[in-house]
Amino acid sequence: MSQPARIPLRDEFKSRAHDALGDAQLRRNFRGAMDSLMEKRAAAFSDADERERLRTLGNHIRARALSRLPDLLEQLESNLTANGVQVHWAETTEQANRIVLDIAERRQARQVIKGKSMVSEEMDMNHVLADHGIECLESDMGEYIIQLDHEKPSHIIMPAIHKNADQVARLFERELGEPYTRDVNELIQTGRRILRQKFFDADIGVSGVNFAVAETGTLVLVENEGNGRMSTTVPKVHIAVTGIEKVVAHLRDVVPLLSLLTRSALGQPITTYINMISRPRQAGERDGPEEVHLVLLDNGRSQAFADGELRQTLNCIRCGACMNHCPVYTRVGGHTYGEVYPGPIGAIITPHLVGLDKVPDHPSASSLCGACGEVCPVRIPIPSLLRRLREENVSRPDPGHAVMRGQGSKYSALESTVWKLWRTLYTRPLLYRLFRFFATRLRALTPSRLGPWTEHRGAPKPAARSLHELARKHLEQPR
Amino acid sequence: MSAKARILDKLRHSLAGTEPLPDDFDETLVTQPWRYPPEQRIARLRELMEAVRTEIHLTSQTQWPDLLATLLDEKQLTRLLIAPETDHGRQLSEHWQRRSDAPALHAYDRPVEEWKHELFHDTPASLTGTVGAIAATGSLILCPDRHEPRLMSLVPPVHFALLRASTIHDNLYEAQRALNWRAGMPTNALLISGPSKTADIEQVLAYGAHGPKDLVVLILEDA
Ligand code: SF4
């Protein structure tokens, strides 16, 4: 498997967006899926008052956990360790991959089966393991489909949502030699048959974590398919990988978060399986992994954590509702973002993971309509965070006090001077009047090209007389 | 410095001078909207589970083995995996010994490594107990253990589960308390709310993704 280049060039977002907008099939696939997900969510929260109060509770639980994050992580580690689970810490994705590789080498593993895990996507684990001769296969149906097609997920919950049944059927025909069928049930049964054998053969199972409970040392996994349970139960080794923000203090905290997660994501009261893992196989038990590992990954999260406002990004429970409701995401699709996390959550988290200068267009890929913030089950103020990132994009860091990696890459001396000038004009009445006089009298000199603004629009031109002047004239007229 | 020390250091540095936020958990929010009069709990559970294609039968402590034999016969299942050391496993084998037409019982009585192939390829159905259920979300609660291992409710295509009506809780919050999970979680605890499913292709719901294609719940009205 060749590794696609992961570093988007400056204008890649725009050119990919342009292509996506012209792809009628892609737009139909997204529109249909997002409409149905929005409808399902709305139906699952039929009582607006209950929904809003639950969102507040969800926000408080996450904020409270973050306000004690280092202590909770230590408590989680000590409880997991007491339970027999081995805990590893990684600052970077390279370190995390090294940890996984070390375990694989020690166990002489040749095959790894993966439940759905966005953190393993951050790590690009499939390719890293492949480079070391270890097959790493996705087992979530959507993930399996896109892995077959050498693609990345286009949605965090529905990774293959950009494909329709016909496209999947042709993929299975081409890659697996299966007879063509558009029958979704048959397609799923094909996946089931092939992957069952893989669960059977795998040496290691990898999963993500939805919530890590500090007080009991428990990993909570949420899923519908059963592949997560397979991956964490059949192979002799289970490695869970997760971001350091996923911890909650109490077992009871999981109750409202679960309800918010499954209802926001899919409109379901609950998913088919909630899998709570606290220990590896105990003496006398007849199945389950002999070893359970948890890899806690930072990868830029501590940078978001350092700023009180940006820290709210880490409230996220990865429900995907913000992308389902985003008018930009729905039109350009997930691949346009070119990174692991697309949509509004992608726009606010990715800059911390890869550096703002690598994704300078992400914070601007929003109409600031506010839908994402309105539906977010843990009340992340996504629109204000987007505005904040736009600011960081154009402001050069104070020496020694950078807020984030790669900030200020859109800084332009000209633009900065223009704004300074604007501020001076608008705070000094005399200067302002002078400016107004010349702007209206010399309107013919207004430039007709104003960067991207005039790509699709005419250039704005001052009126022949200002409103102020017109009003004065009007008032001076005899009645 | 280790990765752990560096991460914790950074986090602590960022929190310097701040206080932890207060715990204002409001339990009424996760309990009150999700309470049912006792006589409605089964109905609620049933409605939600049937909505995701679970088959539900009401029976009793003495009659379920015969009902199970009938169901297996209807579904043309000739073998059933059981946990022989559990109460229900014992009751079933004793009861079925007296029937000549009963399907063959197969015991999960050794480590999976010793019979993995058979489990994956030649085990059409299984029977497990449950430690309770949740009316609010239509979920069974299972705590697999040394007698009734985890894969029993996952690998066989048809999963039969026994549920005592008196163990149905209103909501997850109350179930967690009743089971006293805070004091110690089981090795593995599961909520199962239907047969395995996926909507990953075009949002079309398909059952039998990786786990059981059919989930059959026998509710024992013992209260
Ligand atoms: S930001 Fe909010 S809405 Fe978006 S995925 Fe995270 S929790 Fe869900």
Coordinates of N, CA and C and ligand atoms in Angstrom, one line a residue, chain A residues 156 264 313 315-323 344-345 348 372 375-380 382, ligand 1:
Chain A
I156 N -16.2 11.1 10.7 CA -15.7 10.4 11.9 C -16.5 9.2 12.4
S264 N -26.8 12.1 19.5 CA -26.3 13.2 18.6 C -25.7 12.6 17.4
T313 N -11.9 22.8 23.1 CA -11.8 21.9 22.0 C -11.8 20.4 22.5
N315 N -13.3 19.1 25.0 CA -14.5 18.6 25.5 C -15.1 17.5 24.6
C316 N -14.7 17.6 23.3 CA -15.3 16.8 22.2 C -15.4 15.3 22.6
I317 N -16.6 14.8 22.3 CA -16.8 13.3 22.4 C -17.0 12.6 21.1
R318 N -16.6 13.3 20.0 CA -16.5 12.8 18.7 C -17.8 12.2 18.2
C319 N -18.9 13.0 18.3 CA -20.2 12.4 17.9 C -20.4 12.7 16.4
G320 N -19.8 13.7 15.8 CA -19.9 14.0 14.4 C -21.1 14.9 14.1
A321 N -21.9 15.3 15.1 CA -23.1 16.1 14.8 C -22.7 17.5 14.2
C322 N -21.5 18.0 14.6 CA -21.2 19.3 14.0 C -21.0 19.2 12.5
M323 N -20.4 18.1 12.0 CA -20.2 18.0 10.6 C -21.5 17.7 9.9
P344 N -16.3 20.9 11.2 CA -16.1 21.9 12.2 C -15.1 21.4 13.3
I345 N -15.3 20.2 13.8 CA -14.4 19.7 14.8 C -13.0 19.5 14.3
I348 N -11.2 22.9 14.3 CA -10.7 23.4 15.6 C -9.7 22.5 16.2
C372 N -23.0 24.3 14.2 CA -22.2 23.4 14.9 C -22.2 23.6 16.4
V375 N -25.6 22.5 18.0 CA -25.9 21.0 18.2 C -24.8 20.3 19.0
C376 N -23.7 20.9 19.2 CA -22.6 20.2 20.0 C -23.1 19.7 21.3
P377 N -23.1 18.4 21.6 CA -23.7 17.9 22.8 C -22.9 18.3 24.1
V378 N -21.7 18.8 23.9 CA -20.9 19.2 25.1 C -20.6 20.7 25.0
R379 N -21.5 21.4 24.2 CA -21.5 22.9 24.1 C -20.1 23.5 23.9
I380 N -19.4 22.9 22.9 CA -18.1 23.6 22.5 C -18.5 24.8 21.7
I382 N -17.9 26.3 19.0 CA -17.1 26.1 17.8 C -16.9 27.4 17.0
Ligands
SF4_1 S1 -17.2 19.1 18.4 FE1 -19.2 18.7 19.5 S2 -20.6 18.2 17.8 FE2 -18.5 18.1 16.9 S3 -17.9 15.9 17.1 FE3 -17.1 17.0 19.0 S4 -18.8 16.7 20.5 FE4 -19.7 16.2 18.5

